[in-house]
mmCIF file of N, CA and C in Angstrom:
data_model
loop_
_atom_site.group_PDB
_atom_site.id
_atom_site.type_symbol
_atom_site.label_atom_id
_atom_site.label_comp_id
_atom_site.label_asym_id
_atom_site.label_seq_id
_atom_site.Cartn_x
_atom_site.Cartn_y
_atom_site.Cartn_z
ATOM 1 N N MET A 1062 1.109 -1.344 0.188
ATOM 2 C CA MET A 1062 0.057 -0.011 0.114
ATOM 3 C C MET A 1062 1.010 1.270 0.006
ATOM 4 N N ASP A 1063 0.071 2.608 -1.106
ATOM 5 C CA ASP A 1063 0.939 3.482 -0.466
ATOM 6 C C ASP A 1063 0.130 4.605 0.005
ATOM 7 N N PHE A 1064 0.929 5.086 1.355
ATOM 8 C CA PHE A 1064 0.437 5.907 2.041
ATOM 9 C C PHE A 1064 1.098 7.799 2.017
ATOM 10 N N THR A 1065 -0.087 8.350 2.231
ATOM 11 C CA THR A 1065 -0.060 9.662 2.058
ATOM 12 C C THR A 1065 1.189 10.087 3.420
ATOM 13 N N ARG A 1066 1.833 11.475 3.501
ATOM 14 C CA ARG A 1066 3.208 11.740 4.616
ATOM 15 C C ARG A 1066 2.003 11.654 6.030
ATOM 16 N N ASP A 1067 0.709 12.643 5.470
ATOM 17 C CA ASP A 1067 -0.298 13.027 6.755
ATOM 18 C C ASP A 1067 -0.608 11.627 7.175
ATOM 19 N N GLU A 1068 -1.080 10.268 6.473
ATOM 20 C CA GLU A 1068 -1.681 9.210 6.930
ATOM 21 C C GLU A 1068 -0.436 9.094 7.983
ATOM 22 N N MET A 1069 1.124 8.551 6.938
ATOM 23 C CA MET A 1069 1.992 7.732 8.060
ATOM 24 C C MET A 1069 2.033 8.785 9.078
ATOM 25 N N VAL A 1070 2.166 9.933 8.902
ATOM 26 C CA VAL A 1070 2.013 10.806 10.860
ATOM 27 C C VAL A 1070 0.715 10.037 11.656
ATOM 28 N N TRP A 1071 -0.377 10.266 11.078
ATOM 29 C CA TRP A 1071 -1.035 9.751 11.890
ATOM 30 C C TRP A 1071 -1.145 8.632 12.606
ATOM 31 N N MET A 1072 -0.959 7.792 11.357
ATOM 32 C CA MET A 1072 -0.840 6.256 11.946
ATOM 33 C C MET A 1072 0.633 6.438 13.217
ATOM 34 N N ASN A 1073 1.628 6.935 12.934
ATOM 35 C CA ASN A 1073 2.367 6.488 13.787
ATOM 36 C C ASN A 1073 2.210 7.241 15.483
ATOM 37 N N ASN A 1074 1.522 8.375 15.096
ATOM 38 C CA ASN A 1074 0.838 8.960 16.809
ATOM 39 C C ASN A 1074 0.021 8.508 16.854
ATOM 40 N N ALA A 1075 -1.374 7.277 16.650
ATOM 41 C CA ALA A 1075 -2.060 5.874 16.712
ATOM 42 C C ALA A 1075 -1.343 5.325 17.571
ATOM 43 N N LEU A 1076 -0.113 5.041 17.071
ATOM 44 C CA LEU A 1076 0.933 3.698 17.252
ATOM 45 C C LEU A 1076 1.791 4.299 19.347
ATOM 46 N N ASN A 1077 2.025 5.473 18.473
ATOM 47 C CA ASN A 1077 2.528 6.229 20.340
ATOM 48 C C ASN A 1077 1.626 5.691 21.159
ATOM 49 N N GLU A 1078 0.299 6.077 20.587
ATOM 50 C CA GLU A 1078 -1.001 6.369 21.616
ATOM 51 C C GLU A 1078 -0.933 4.870 22.376
ATOM 52 N N VAL A 1079 -1.149 4.129 21.500
ATOM 53 C CA VAL A 1079 -0.919 2.590 21.809
ATOM 54 C C VAL A 1079 0.115 2.009 23.167
ATOM 55 N N ILE A 1080 0.720 2.161 22.321
ATOM 56 C CA ILE A 1080 2.817 1.695 23.095
ATOM 57 C C ILE A 1080 2.817 2.831 24.583
ATOM 58 N N GLY A 1081 2.755 4.145 23.993
ATOM 59 C CA GLY A 1081 3.445 4.767 25.091
ATOM 60 C C GLY A 1081 2.476 5.354 26.179
ATOM 61 N N GLY A 1082 0.854 4.938 25.670
ATOM 62 C CA GLY A 1082 0.521 5.902 27.136
ATOM 63 C C GLY A 1082 0.519 7.143 27.013
ATOM 64 N N PRO A 1083 -0.925 7.638 28.176
ATOM 65 C CA PRO A 1083 -0.457 9.542 28.255
ATOM 66 C C PRO A 1083 0.771 10.208 28.037
ATOM 67 N N GLU A 1084 1.971 9.721 28.268
ATOM 68 C CA GLU A 1084 2.877 10.427 28.149
ATOM 69 C C GLU A 1084 3.630 10.274 26.665
ATOM 70 N N ALA A 1085 3.298 9.400 26.076
ATOM 71 C CA ALA A 1085 3.506 9.420 24.670
ATOM 72 C C ALA A 1085 2.702 10.746 23.521
ATOM 73 N N ILE A 1086 1.525 10.750 24.192
ATOM 74 C CA ILE A 1086 0.378 11.507 23.391
ATOM 75 C C ILE A 1086 0.503 12.599 24.210
ATOM 76 N N GLU A 1087 1.349 13.351 24.869
ATOM 77 C CA GLU A 1087 1.593 14.651 25.260
ATOM 78 C C GLU A 1087 2.912 14.878 24.634
ATOM 79 N N ASP A 1088 3.852 14.167 24.796
ATOM 80 C CA ASP A 1088 5.288 14.088 23.562
ATOM 81 C C ASP A 1088 4.523 14.714 22.250
ATOM 82 N N TRP A 1089 4.068 13.617 21.428
ATOM 83 C CA TRP A 1089 3.485 14.012 20.057
ATOM 84 C C TRP A 1089 3.146 15.433 19.681
ATOM 85 N N GLU A 1090 2.028 15.740 20.833
ATOM 86 C CA GLU A 1090 1.234 16.567 20.124
ATOM 87 C C GLU A 1090 2.435 18.060 20.947
ATOM 88 N N PHE A 1091 2.982 18.091 21.680
ATOM 89 C CA PHE A 1091 4.424 19.099 22.024
ATOM 90 C C PHE A 1091 4.952 19.199 20.942
ATOM 91 N N HIS A 1092 4.976 18.268 20.238
ATOM 92 C CA HIS A 1092 6.508 18.524 19.060
ATOM 93 C C HIS A 1092 5.109 18.869 17.959
ATOM 94 N N SER A 1093 4.602 18.555 17.428
ATOM 95 C CA SER A 1093 3.836 18.936 16.239
ATOM 96 C C SER A 1093 2.740 19.816 16.068
#
C-alpha cells in the first residue's frame, strides 16, 4: 500500500498512543 505523509503521521501517532500511553500522547502533541 501507498500512504500519504499525513496518513503516516496519523498512524505513527496512533501507535505511540497505544504503546506509550498518556506520556506518548503529550510528547507528540507537544512536537506537532
